[in-house]
Amino acid sequence: MAVAAAAKKGQEFVFEWEGKDRNGKAVRGEMRAGGEAMVSASLRRQGVLVTKVKKRRMSGGKAIKPKDIAIFTRQLATMMRAGVPLLQSFDIVGRGSTNPRLTKLLNEIRMDVETGTSLSAALRKHPLYFDALYCNLVEAGEAGGILETLLERLATYKEKTEAIKAKIKSALIYPVAVLVVAFVVVAIIMIFVIPAFKDIFTSFGADLPAPTLLVMAISDVFVSYWYIIFGVVIGGTYFFFESWKRSEKMQKTMDRLLLKVPVFGQLVYKSAVARWTRTLATMFAAGVPLVEALDSVGGASGNAVFAEATEKIQKDVSTGTSLTASMQSTGIFPVMVLQMCAIGEESGSLDHMLNKAAEFFEDEVDEAVKGLSSLMEPVIIVVLGTLIGGIVVSMYLPIFKLGQVV
């Protein structure tokens, strides 16, 4: 009874088994089941005399990331294109995963599909990993009998989206890491190094230069209130990012500011345009009506400004306005995208033209990341050189002055 209840809830485990086949040959393998009794019964039906069944221990595993979903989608699309049945495809992908959490997720979806639930309905039970866009495309593929084709498009879309995110992160990691290291180094100098110089300078009994007095005053603040400074910096950073993540108002404000930041703003803008056009092209190519497709496009762009613009476009399109005219009225899309949309609407190849626009702006993001990396290196070197060099010079000014007196 307990085993049946566990199986009903989709709570399966991986068991390793050993036994002998009908010819007396030793065999071994692994199987997913709700309990040891189910493994033994299944193997007996296959003519295997079971000698040992052991439940495999699985750790909690890493959190499931969008990249994991992208890889899973590509694997599933490849196997279905090769003619592997859906349930068997899920089983193969689950076995090949090194993340127990992903294996458990895929197992739950497979159990739902096995009991007669559609794949899209099974995916909708896990909105944390499969958004509305993903589920809508799968549903369209099931309805049209072209699931493997849409899975391939979804895999390409996910891969392109994750590639853009990775490029933006790579452009940010270097300067952020340098700034963190610079803050730690300056704090150490202020707390441990400057006080030693201060004791030496006090014994001189002479007036100190203004830069030296300023650095020593800052050092006194660090020494007296270091715990407050570190607490404010760490706590403020944590609070800022949590607010950004949870507050819709904060997200909209920061998204608008990011687009206006010199140099980096262009990178964010181009990536948002690339994701917007790529998402709409994928949805439209899958046969999803334009008005319905726009439901998922705004959120997929990753920017609140584009999300608000998409809502306006959707309202205009639903009242009969052309997509190009609706996009133009928002004032946030580049001329090239508008022209390609216009050509696509006139020629009936909107998805193709949007894909071309997405590819162009993805290439632009590549070039922008390279340019930003090249630009940031000298800027960071100058800033750090000025900061550290200023502190060093301020500390050595009294020594130079003493040398001149001698």
mmCIF file of C-alpha atoms in Angstrom:
data_model
loop_
_atom_site.group_PDB
_atom_site.id
_atom_site.type_symbol
_atom_site.label_atom_id
_atom_site.label_comp_id
_atom_site.label_asym_id
_atom_site.label_seq_id
_atom_site.Cartn_x
_atom_site.Cartn_y
_atom_site.Cartn_z
ATOM 1 C CA MET A 1 0.000 0.000 0.000
ATOM 2 C CA ALA A 2 2.809 2.366 0.941
ATOM 3 C CA VAL A 3 4.707 1.465 -2.230
ATOM 4 C CA ALA A 4 1.622 2.118 -4.343
ATOM 5 C CA ALA A 5 1.108 5.488 -2.675
ATOM 6 C CA ALA A 6 4.736 6.457 -3.300
ATOM 7 C CA ALA A 7 4.511 5.444 -6.938
ATOM 8 C CA LYS A 8 1.287 7.356 -7.330
ATOM 9 C CA LYS A 9 2.975 10.507 -6.109
ATOM 10 C CA GLY A 10 5.848 9.949 -8.507
ATOM 11 C CA GLN A 11 8.329 9.308 -5.713
ATOM 12 C CA GLU A 12 10.671 6.918 -7.482
ATOM 13 C CA PHE A 13 14.229 6.038 -6.560
ATOM 14 C CA VAL A 14 17.174 4.565 -8.408
ATOM 15 C CA PHE A 15 18.018 0.965 -7.433
ATOM 16 C CA GLU A 16 21.135 -0.981 -8.396
ATOM 17 C CA TRP A 17 20.507 -4.685 -8.812
ATOM 18 C CA GLU A 18 22.427 -7.926 -9.426
ATOM 19 C CA GLY A 19 21.126 -11.315 -10.472
ATOM 20 C CA LYS A 20 21.233 -14.184 -12.975
ATOM 21 C CA ASP A 21 19.390 -14.528 -16.251
ATOM 22 C CA ARG A 22 17.667 -17.687 -17.577
ATOM 23 C CA ASN A 23 21.014 -19.082 -18.728
ATOM 24 C CA GLY A 24 22.584 -18.600 -15.306
ATOM 25 C CA LYS A 25 24.757 -15.709 -16.508
ATOM 26 C CA ALA A 26 25.450 -12.966 -13.944
ATOM 27 C CA VAL A 27 23.784 -9.666 -14.890
ATOM 28 C CA ARG A 28 23.527 -6.299 -13.206
ATOM 29 C CA GLY A 29 21.978 -2.929 -13.846
ATOM 30 C CA GLU A 30 19.889 -0.129 -12.418
ATOM 31 C CA MET A 31 16.176 0.662 -12.399
ATOM 32 C CA ARG A 32 13.843 3.403 -11.243
ATOM 33 C CA ALA A 33 10.973 2.239 -9.064
ATOM 34 C CA GLY A 34 8.947 3.079 -5.987
ATOM 35 C CA GLY A 35 10.577 0.365 -3.886
ATOM 36 C CA GLU A 36 12.696 -2.797 -3.820
ATOM 37 C CA ALA A 37 9.630 -5.049 -4.196
ATOM 38 C CA MET A 38 8.718 -3.340 -7.471
ATOM 39 C CA VAL A 39 12.271 -3.845 -8.785
ATOM 40 C CA SER A 40 12.237 -7.538 -7.886
ATOM 41 C CA ALA A 41 8.798 -8.066 -9.433
ATOM 42 C CA SER A 42 9.776 -6.295 -12.663
ATOM 43 C CA LEU A 43 12.990 -8.280 -12.998
ATOM 44 C CA ARG A 44 11.217 -11.601 -12.297
ATOM 45 C CA ARG A 45 8.847 -10.862 -15.179
ATOM 46 C CA GLN A 46 11.959 -10.460 -17.360
ATOM 47 C CA GLY A 47 13.287 -13.850 -16.225
ATOM 48 C CA VAL A 48 15.988 -12.497 -13.941
ATOM 49 C CA LEU A 49 16.697 -14.227 -10.622
ATOM 50 C CA VAL A 50 17.464 -11.292 -8.320
ATOM 51 C CA THR A 51 20.262 -11.784 -5.792
ATOM 52 C CA LYS A 52 20.785 -8.188 -4.630
ATOM 53 C CA VAL A 53 18.851 -4.906 -4.766
ATOM 54 C CA LYS A 54 20.315 -1.737 -3.322
ATOM 55 C CA LYS A 55 18.952 1.780 -3.294
ATOM 56 C CA ARG A 56 21.433 4.286 -4.687
ATOM 57 C CA ARG A 57 22.140 7.211 -2.398
ATOM 58 C CA MET A 58 21.722 10.554 -4.064
ATOM 59 C CA SER A 59 22.861 13.900 -2.681
ATOM 60 C CA GLY A 60 20.683 17.001 -2.800
ATOM 61 C CA GLY A 61 22.480 18.229 -5.901
ATOM 62 C CA LYS A 62 22.968 21.668 -7.348
ATOM 63 C CA ALA A 63 20.191 24.085 -8.130
ATOM 64 C CA ILE A 64 18.694 23.636 -11.597
ATOM 65 C CA LYS A 65 19.856 26.496 -13.810
ATOM 66 C CA PRO A 66 18.464 27.752 -17.136
ATOM 67 C CA LYS A 67 21.554 26.285 -18.813
ATOM 68 C CA ASP A 68 20.522 22.822 -17.546
ATOM 69 C CA ILE A 69 17.071 23.292 -19.082
ATOM 70 C CA ALA A 70 18.657 24.378 -22.376
ATOM 71 C CA ILE A 71 20.844 21.239 -22.453
ATOM 72 C CA PHE A 72 17.872 19.024 -21.552
ATOM 73 C CA THR A 73 15.782 20.578 -24.335
ATOM 74 C CA ARG A 74 18.516 19.979 -26.914
ATOM 75 C CA GLN A 75 18.967 16.357 -25.794
ATOM 76 C CA LEU A 76 15.218 15.699 -25.844
ATOM 77 C CA ALA A 77 14.870 17.288 -29.299
ATOM 78 C CA THR A 78 17.781 15.230 -30.675
ATOM 79 C CA MET A 79 16.415 11.930 -29.380
ATOM 80 C CA MET A 80 12.870 12.589 -30.565
ATOM 81 C CA ARG A 81 14.212 13.587 -33.987
ATOM 82 C CA ALA A 82 16.021 10.202 -34.024
ATOM 83 C CA GLY A 83 12.725 8.433 -33.366
ATOM 84 C CA VAL A 84 13.206 7.623 -29.673
ATOM 85 C CA PRO A 85 9.812 7.548 -27.850
ATOM 86 C CA LEU A 86 9.107 10.438 -25.467
ATOM 87 C CA LEU A 87 9.092 8.388 -22.242
ATOM 88 C CA GLN A 88 12.284 6.590 -23.180
ATOM 89 C CA SER A 89 13.884 9.940 -24.062
ATOM 90 C CA PHE A 90 13.089 11.273 -20.598
ATOM 91 C CA ASP A 91 14.523 8.135 -19.051
ATOM 92 C CA ILE A 92 17.771 8.419 -21.031
ATOM 93 C CA VAL A 93 18.224 12.123 -20.241
ATOM 94 C CA GLY A 94 17.497 11.495 -16.568
ATOM 95 C CA ARG A 95 20.055 8.710 -16.377
ATOM 96 C CA GLY A 96 22.667 10.870 -18.065
ATOM 97 C CA SER A 97 22.211 13.817 -15.737
ATOM 98 C CA THR A 98 24.793 14.342 -12.995
ATOM 99 C CA ASN A 99 22.469 16.618 -11.014
ATOM 100 C CA PRO A 100 20.076 14.659 -8.740
ATOM 101 C CA ARG A 101 17.625 17.583 -8.643
ATOM 102 C CA LEU A 102 17.338 17.624 -12.432
ATOM 103 C CA THR A 103 16.963 13.843 -12.456
ATOM 104 C CA LYS A 104 14.129 14.098 -9.919
ATOM 105 C CA LEU A 105 12.423 16.857 -11.931
ATOM 106 C CA LEU A 106 12.584 14.862 -15.175
ATOM 107 C CA ASN A 107 11.348 11.767 -13.360
ATOM 108 C CA GLU A 108 8.302 13.646 -12.035
ATOM 109 C CA ILE A 109 7.495 14.941 -15.529
ATOM 110 C CA ARG A 110 7.923 11.450 -17.016
ATOM 111 C CA MET A 111 5.574 9.984 -14.408
ATOM 112 C CA ASP A 112 2.907 12.570 -15.275
ATOM 113 C CA VAL A 113 3.226 11.875 -19.002
ATOM 114 C CA GLU A 114 3.149 8.129 -18.350
ATOM 115 C CA THR A 115 -0.202 8.468 -16.568
ATOM 116 C CA GLY A 116 -1.754 10.218 -19.578
ATOM 117 C CA THR A 117 -0.994 13.883 -18.924
ATOM 118 C CA SER A 118 0.179 15.897 -21.930
ATOM 119 C CA LEU A 119 3.808 17.032 -21.896
ATOM 120 C CA SER A 120 2.830 20.724 -21.831
ATOM 121 C CA ALA A 121 0.501 20.157 -18.865
ATOM 122 C CA ALA A 122 3.237 18.230 -17.031
ATOM 123 C CA LEU A 123 5.703 21.061 -17.669
ATOM 124 C CA ARG A 124 3.240 23.699 -16.421
ATOM 125 C CA LYS A 125 3.409 22.067 -12.976
ATOM 126 C CA HIS A 126 6.985 23.342 -12.713
ATOM 127 C CA PRO A 127 6.779 27.079 -13.571
ATOM 128 C CA LEU A 128 10.074 27.750 -11.784
ATOM 129 C CA TYR A 129 11.917 25.942 -14.593
ATOM 130 C CA PHE A 130 9.507 26.070 -17.560
ATOM 131 C CA ASP A 131 8.009 29.495 -18.283
ATOM 132 C CA ALA A 132 4.836 30.261 -20.232
ATOM 133 C CA LEU A 133 6.767 30.638 -23.492
ATOM 134 C CA TYR A 134 8.303 27.169 -23.143
ATOM 135 C CA CYS A 135 4.992 25.519 -22.257
ATOM 136 C CA ASN A 136 3.057 27.333 -25.005
ATOM 137 C CA LEU A 137 5.517 26.197 -27.677
ATOM 138 C CA VAL A 138 5.411 22.600 -26.441
ATOM 139 C CA GLU A 139 1.616 22.729 -26.452
ATOM 140 C CA ALA A 140 1.647 24.075 -30.024
ATOM 141 C CA GLY A 141 4.018 21.272 -31.023
ATOM 142 C CA GLU A 142 1.756 18.624 -29.490
ATOM 143 C CA ALA A 143 -1.332 20.069 -31.164
ATOM 144 C CA GLY A 144 0.340 20.251 -34.581
ATOM 145 C CA GLY A 145 2.202 16.937 -34.361
ATOM 146 C CA ILE A 146 5.559 18.692 -34.751
ATOM 147 C CA LEU A 147 6.841 18.423 -31.183
ATOM 148 C CA GLU A 148 10.403 17.483 -32.175
ATOM 149 C CA THR A 149 10.619 20.493 -34.533
ATOM 150 C CA LEU A 150 9.465 22.941 -31.882
ATOM 151 C CA LEU A 151 11.748 21.365 -29.300
ATOM 152 C CA GLU A 152 14.652 22.041 -31.650
ATOM 153 C CA ARG A 153 13.555 25.668 -32.009
ATOM 154 C CA LEU A 154 13.175 25.917 -28.249
ATOM 155 C CA ALA A 155 16.640 24.463 -27.747
ATOM 156 C CA THR A 156 18.139 26.979 -30.184
ATOM 157 C CA TYR A 157 16.253 29.800 -28.495
ATOM 158 C CA LYS A 158 17.398 28.738 -25.020
ATOM 159 C CA GLU A 159 21.004 28.340 -26.162
ATOM 160 C CA LYS A 160 21.055 31.775 -27.809
ATOM 161 C CA THR A 161 19.448 33.418 -24.768
ATOM 162 C CA GLU A 162 21.880 31.806 -22.344
ATOM 163 C CA ALA A 163 24.792 32.760 -24.585
ATOM 164 C CA ILE A 164 23.790 36.434 -24.410
ATOM 165 C CA LYS A 165 23.418 36.259 -20.621
ATOM 166 C CA ALA A 166 26.839 34.623 -20.312
ATOM 167 C CA LYS A 167 28.453 37.336 -22.431
ATOM 168 C CA ILE A 168 26.964 40.129 -20.307
ATOM 169 C CA LYS A 169 28.052 38.372 -17.110
ATOM 170 C CA SER A 170 31.568 37.926 -18.469
ATOM 171 C CA ALA A 171 31.705 41.650 -19.225
ATOM 172 C CA LEU A 172 30.673 42.434 -15.631
ATOM 173 C CA ILE A 173 32.709 39.885 -13.681
ATOM 174 C CA TYR A 174 36.116 41.450 -14.343
ATOM 175 C CA PRO A 175 35.378 45.034 -13.226
ATOM 176 C CA VAL A 176 33.269 43.893 -10.254
ATOM 177 C CA ALA A 177 35.987 41.499 -9.080
ATOM 178 C CA VAL A 178 38.637 44.210 -9.394
ATOM 179 C CA LEU A 179 36.498 46.706 -7.449
ATOM 180 C CA VAL A 180 35.922 44.200 -4.641
ATOM 181 C CA VAL A 181 39.631 43.405 -4.409
ATOM 182 C CA ALA A 182 40.464 47.134 -4.498
ATOM 183 C CA PHE A 183 38.080 47.839 -1.611
ATOM 184 C CA VAL A 184 39.566 45.022 0.479
ATOM 185 C CA VAL A 185 43.140 46.157 -0.227
ATOM 186 C CA VAL A 186 42.370 49.796 0.611
ATOM 187 C CA ALA A 187 40.595 48.719 3.814
ATOM 188 C CA ILE A 188 43.629 46.655 4.884
ATOM 189 C CA ILE A 189 45.969 49.576 4.150
ATOM 190 C CA MET A 190 43.768 51.983 6.101
ATOM 191 C CA ILE A 191 43.341 49.678 9.118
ATOM 192 C CA PHE A 192 46.833 48.162 9.452
ATOM 193 C CA VAL A 193 49.403 50.112 7.390
ATOM 194 C CA ILE A 194 48.474 53.793 7.829
ATOM 195 C CA PRO A 195 48.376 53.655 11.686
ATOM 196 C CA ALA A 196 52.024 52.472 11.667
ATOM 197 C CA PHE A 197 52.993 55.480 9.559
ATOM 198 C CA LYS A 198 50.956 57.720 11.851
ATOM 199 C CA ASP A 199 53.016 56.671 14.882
ATOM 200 C CA ILE A 200 56.228 57.463 13.000
ATOM 201 C CA PHE A 201 54.987 60.870 11.795
ATOM 202 C CA THR A 202 53.805 61.845 15.279
ATOM 203 C CA SER A 203 57.383 61.462 16.538
ATOM 204 C CA PHE A 204 58.578 64.026 13.942
ATOM 205 C CA GLY A 205 56.792 66.844 15.749
ATOM 206 C CA ALA A 206 56.409 68.769 12.456
ATOM 207 C CA ASP A 207 53.393 69.937 10.478
ATOM 208 C CA LEU A 208 52.194 67.270 8.025
ATOM 209 C CA PRO A 209 51.035 67.950 4.439
ATOM 210 C CA ALA A 210 47.285 68.211 3.830
ATOM 211 C CA PRO A 211 47.071 64.977 1.724
ATOM 212 C CA THR A 212 48.756 63.037 4.544
ATOM 213 C CA LEU A 213 46.368 64.475 7.147
ATOM 214 C CA LEU A 214 43.396 63.565 4.946
ATOM 215 C CA VAL A 215 44.546 59.940 4.492
ATOM 216 C CA MET A 216 45.255 59.628 8.226
ATOM 217 C CA ALA A 217 41.793 60.993 9.055
ATOM 218 C CA ILE A 218 40.189 58.422 6.732
ATOM 219 C CA SER A 219 42.349 55.732 8.366
ATOM 220 C CA ASP A 220 41.093 56.785 11.825
ATOM 221 C CA VAL A 221 37.513 56.343 10.608
ATOM 222 C CA PHE A 222 38.301 52.858 9.247
ATOM 223 C CA VAL A 223 40.065 51.815 12.470
ATOM 224 C CA SER A 224 37.259 53.103 14.707
ATOM 225 C CA TYR A 225 34.266 51.999 12.624
ATOM 226 C CA TRP A 226 35.545 49.167 10.401
ATOM 227 C CA TYR A 227 32.719 46.838 11.467
ATOM 228 C CA ILE A 228 30.133 49.481 10.574
ATOM 229 C CA ILE A 229 31.769 50.186 7.193
ATOM 230 C CA PHE A 230 31.944 46.497 6.250
ATOM 231 C CA GLY A 231 28.432 45.944 7.578
ATOM 232 C CA VAL A 232 27.024 48.840 5.553
ATOM 233 C CA VAL A 233 28.829 47.787 2.368
ATOM 234 C CA ILE A 234 27.932 44.082 2.591
ATOM 235 C CA GLY A 235 24.433 44.641 4.003
ATOM 236 C CA GLY A 236 23.716 47.474 1.568
ATOM 237 C CA THR A 237 24.809 45.355 -1.397
ATOM 238 C CA TYR A 238 22.670 42.431 -0.250
ATOM 239 C CA PHE A 239 19.641 44.668 0.392
ATOM 240 C CA PHE A 240 20.080 46.372 -2.982
ATOM 241 C CA PHE A 241 20.116 43.138 -4.966
ATOM 242 C CA GLU A 242 17.253 41.618 -2.947
ATOM 243 C CA SER A 243 15.170 44.755 -3.560
ATOM 244 C CA TRP A 244 16.068 44.596 -7.233
ATOM 245 C CA LYS A 245 14.985 40.957 -7.345
ATOM 246 C CA ARG A 246 11.736 41.271 -5.367
ATOM 247 C CA SER A 247 10.458 44.819 -5.923
ATOM 248 C CA GLU A 248 8.750 45.446 -9.271
ATOM 249 C CA LYS A 249 9.169 49.197 -8.852
ATOM 250 C CA MET A 250 12.890 48.773 -8.169
ATOM 251 C CA GLN A 251 13.264 46.533 -11.226
ATOM 252 C CA LYS A 252 11.641 49.099 -13.502
ATOM 253 C CA THR A 253 13.780 51.909 -12.104
ATOM 254 C CA MET A 254 17.025 49.958 -12.475
ATOM 255 C CA ASP A 255 16.141 48.710 -15.954
ATOM 256 C CA ARG A 256 15.591 52.303 -17.101
ATOM 257 C CA LEU A 257 18.847 53.431 -15.493
ATOM 258 C CA LEU A 258 20.822 50.561 -17.019
ATOM 259 C CA LEU A 259 19.786 51.618 -20.513
ATOM 260 C CA LYS A 260 21.128 55.128 -19.835
ATOM 261 C CA VAL A 261 24.505 54.107 -18.395
ATOM 262 C CA PRO A 262 27.325 55.237 -20.726
ATOM 263 C CA VAL A 263 28.919 52.428 -22.762
ATOM 264 C CA PHE A 264 27.377 49.581 -20.724
ATOM 265 C CA GLY A 265 23.849 50.817 -21.468
ATOM 266 C CA GLN A 266 24.328 50.067 -25.175
ATOM 267 C CA LEU A 267 25.291 46.484 -24.330
ATOM 268 C CA VAL A 268 22.124 46.025 -22.251
ATOM 269 C CA TYR A 269 20.013 47.651 -24.978
ATOM 270 C CA LYS A 270 21.370 45.462 -27.778
ATOM 271 C CA SER A 271 20.970 42.287 -25.725
ATOM 272 C CA ALA A 272 17.350 43.207 -24.906
ATOM 273 C CA VAL A 273 16.586 43.840 -28.597
ATOM 274 C CA ALA A 274 18.233 40.534 -29.550
ATOM 275 C CA ARG A 275 16.217 38.572 -26.984
ATOM 276 C CA TRP A 276 12.979 40.388 -27.903
ATOM 277 C CA THR A 277 13.297 39.667 -31.614
ATOM 278 C CA ARG A 278 14.523 36.097 -31.047
ATOM 279 C CA THR A 279 11.570 35.309 -28.756
ATOM 280 C CA LEU A 280 8.942 36.763 -31.094
ATOM 281 C CA ALA A 281 10.494 34.972 -34.078
ATOM 282 C CA THR A 282 10.439 31.635 -32.234
ATOM 283 C CA MET A 283 6.816 32.047 -31.133
ATOM 284 C CA PHE A 284 5.597 33.267 -34.527
ATOM 285 C CA ALA A 285 7.421 30.484 -36.395
ATOM 286 C CA ALA A 286 5.671 27.948 -34.148
ATOM 287 C CA GLY A 287 2.317 29.168 -35.409
ATOM 288 C CA VAL A 288 1.342 31.059 -32.251
ATOM 289 C CA PRO A 289 -0.899 34.043 -33.159
ATOM 290 C CA LEU A 290 0.892 37.389 -32.925
ATOM 291 C CA VAL A 291 -1.260 38.825 -30.112
ATOM 292 C CA GLU A 292 -0.780 35.676 -28.006
ATOM 293 C CA ALA A 293 2.916 35.508 -28.831
ATOM 294 C CA LEU A 294 3.433 39.023 -27.467
ATOM 295 C CA ASP A 295 2.280 37.783 -24.034
ATOM 296 C CA SER A 296 5.597 35.999 -23.547
ATOM 297 C CA VAL A 297 7.872 38.341 -25.483
ATOM 298 C CA GLY A 298 8.018 41.261 -23.039
ATOM 299 C CA GLY A 299 9.114 39.227 -20.049
ATOM 300 C CA ALA A 300 11.622 37.264 -22.117
ATOM 301 C CA SER A 301 13.433 40.469 -23.108
ATOM 302 C CA GLY A 302 14.731 40.764 -19.539
ATOM 303 C CA ASN A 303 14.056 44.504 -19.338
ATOM 304 C CA ALA A 304 11.016 46.274 -17.834
ATOM 305 C CA VAL A 305 11.164 49.061 -20.437
ATOM 306 C CA PHE A 306 10.716 46.521 -23.243
ATOM 307 C CA ALA A 307 8.052 44.683 -21.225
ATOM 308 C CA GLU A 308 5.975 47.880 -20.913
ATOM 309 C CA ALA A 309 6.495 48.643 -24.601
ATOM 310 C CA THR A 310 5.351 45.110 -25.501
ATOM 311 C CA GLU A 311 2.096 45.584 -23.574
ATOM 312 C CA LYS A 312 1.409 48.730 -25.601
ATOM 313 C CA ILE A 313 2.298 46.936 -28.858
ATOM 314 C CA GLN A 314 -0.053 44.085 -27.961
ATOM 315 C CA LYS A 315 -2.949 46.483 -27.374
ATOM 316 C CA ASP A 316 -2.295 48.284 -30.650
ATOM 317 C CA VAL A 317 -1.962 45.058 -32.659
ATOM 318 C CA SER A 318 -5.190 43.671 -31.153
ATOM 319 C CA THR A 319 -7.045 46.739 -32.476
ATOM 320 C CA GLY A 320 -5.764 46.244 -36.036
ATOM 321 C CA THR A 321 -2.564 48.309 -36.073
ATOM 322 C CA SER A 322 0.395 46.725 -37.877
ATOM 323 C CA LEU A 323 3.270 45.365 -35.812
ATOM 324 C CA THR A 324 5.761 47.784 -37.378
ATOM 325 C CA ALA A 325 3.599 50.845 -36.649
ATOM 326 C CA SER A 326 2.991 49.653 -33.086
ATOM 327 C CA MET A 327 6.709 49.130 -32.484
ATOM 328 C CA GLN A 328 7.562 52.502 -33.985
ATOM 329 C CA SER A 329 5.126 54.292 -31.673
ATOM 330 C CA THR A 330 7.036 53.057 -28.590
ATOM 331 C CA GLY A 331 10.203 54.830 -29.699
ATOM 332 C CA ILE A 332 12.600 52.229 -28.264
ATOM 333 C CA PHE A 333 13.309 49.982 -31.254
ATOM 334 C CA PRO A 334 16.191 50.697 -33.648
ATOM 335 C CA VAL A 335 15.411 51.671 -37.243
ATOM 336 C CA MET A 336 16.923 48.469 -38.613
ATOM 337 C CA VAL A 337 14.505 46.262 -36.623
ATOM 338 C CA LEU A 338 11.546 48.377 -37.734
ATOM 339 C CA GLN A 339 12.563 48.131 -41.386
ATOM 340 C CA MET A 340 13.061 44.367 -41.194
ATOM 341 C CA CYS A 341 9.668 43.955 -39.497
ATOM 342 C CA ALA A 342 8.046 46.027 -42.231
ATOM 343 C CA ILE A 343 9.656 43.878 -44.932
ATOM 344 C CA GLY A 344 8.645 40.731 -43.049
ATOM 345 C CA GLU A 345 5.014 41.818 -42.769
ATOM 346 C CA GLU A 346 4.836 42.731 -46.459
ATOM 347 C CA SER A 347 6.509 39.531 -47.662
ATOM 348 C CA GLY A 348 4.845 37.169 -45.169
ATOM 349 C CA SER A 349 8.176 36.106 -43.701
ATOM 350 C CA LEU A 350 8.083 37.948 -40.385
ATOM 351 C CA ASP A 351 9.689 35.118 -38.405
ATOM 352 C CA HIS A 352 12.595 34.901 -40.869
ATOM 353 C CA MET A 353 13.268 38.655 -40.773
ATOM 354 C CA LEU A 354 13.021 38.760 -36.974
ATOM 355 C CA ASN A 355 15.526 35.901 -36.767
ATOM 356 C CA LYS A 356 17.903 37.858 -39.010
ATOM 357 C CA ALA A 357 17.513 40.903 -36.769
ATOM 358 C CA ALA A 358 18.182 38.748 -33.686
ATOM 359 C CA GLU A 359 21.340 37.306 -35.255
ATOM 360 C CA PHE A 360 22.571 40.798 -36.143
ATOM 361 C CA PHE A 361 22.105 42.135 -32.616
ATOM 362 C CA GLU A 362 23.605 39.001 -31.074
ATOM 363 C CA ASP A 363 26.713 39.697 -33.159
ATOM 364 C CA GLU A 364 26.535 43.308 -31.972
ATOM 365 C CA VAL A 365 26.499 42.079 -28.359
ATOM 366 C CA ASP A 366 29.631 40.016 -29.110
ATOM 367 C CA GLU A 367 31.428 43.063 -30.465
ATOM 368 C CA ALA A 368 30.186 45.254 -27.605
ATOM 369 C CA VAL A 369 31.496 42.776 -25.002
ATOM 370 C CA LYS A 370 34.906 42.700 -26.696
ATOM 371 C CA GLY A 371 34.988 46.499 -26.886
ATOM 372 C CA LEU A 372 33.858 46.878 -23.289
ATOM 373 C CA SER A 373 36.521 44.470 -22.062
ATOM 374 C CA SER A 374 39.209 46.369 -23.979
ATOM 375 C CA LEU A 375 37.935 49.688 -22.630
ATOM 376 C CA MET A 376 37.541 48.587 -19.019
ATOM 377 C CA GLU A 377 41.114 47.340 -18.574
ATOM 378 C CA PRO A 378 42.887 50.718 -18.987
ATOM 379 C CA VAL A 379 40.133 52.536 -17.062
ATOM 380 C CA ILE A 380 40.453 50.144 -14.104
ATOM 381 C CA ILE A 381 44.248 50.389 -14.181
ATOM 382 C CA VAL A 382 44.072 54.210 -14.112
ATOM 383 C CA VAL A 383 41.514 54.239 -11.271
ATOM 384 C CA LEU A 384 43.414 51.728 -9.135
ATOM 385 C CA GLY A 385 46.750 53.412 -9.893
ATOM 386 C CA THR A 386 45.359 56.791 -8.864
ATOM 387 C CA LEU A 387 43.786 55.392 -5.692
ATOM 388 C CA ILE A 388 46.681 53.274 -4.440
ATOM 389 C CA GLY A 389 49.307 55.656 -5.791
ATOM 390 C CA GLY A 390 47.622 58.613 -4.076
ATOM 391 C CA ILE A 391 47.686 56.817 -0.727
ATOM 392 C CA VAL A 392 51.360 55.857 -1.121
ATOM 393 C CA VAL A 393 52.429 59.366 -2.171
ATOM 394 C CA SER A 394 50.459 60.933 0.706
ATOM 395 C CA MET A 395 52.291 58.719 3.168
ATOM 396 C CA TYR A 396 55.722 59.461 1.729
ATOM 397 C CA LEU A 397 55.290 63.244 1.439
ATOM 398 C CA PRO A 398 56.378 63.862 5.091
ATOM 399 C CA ILE A 399 59.459 61.686 4.530
ATOM 400 C CA PHE A 400 60.381 63.694 1.410
ATOM 401 C CA LYS A 401 59.840 66.927 3.371
ATOM 402 C CA LEU A 402 62.061 65.694 6.201
ATOM 403 C CA GLY A 403 64.785 64.797 3.691
ATOM 404 C CA GLN A 404 64.735 68.310 2.275
ATOM 405 C CA VAL A 405 65.085 69.821 5.785
ATOM 406 C CA VAL A 406 68.053 67.572 6.558
#
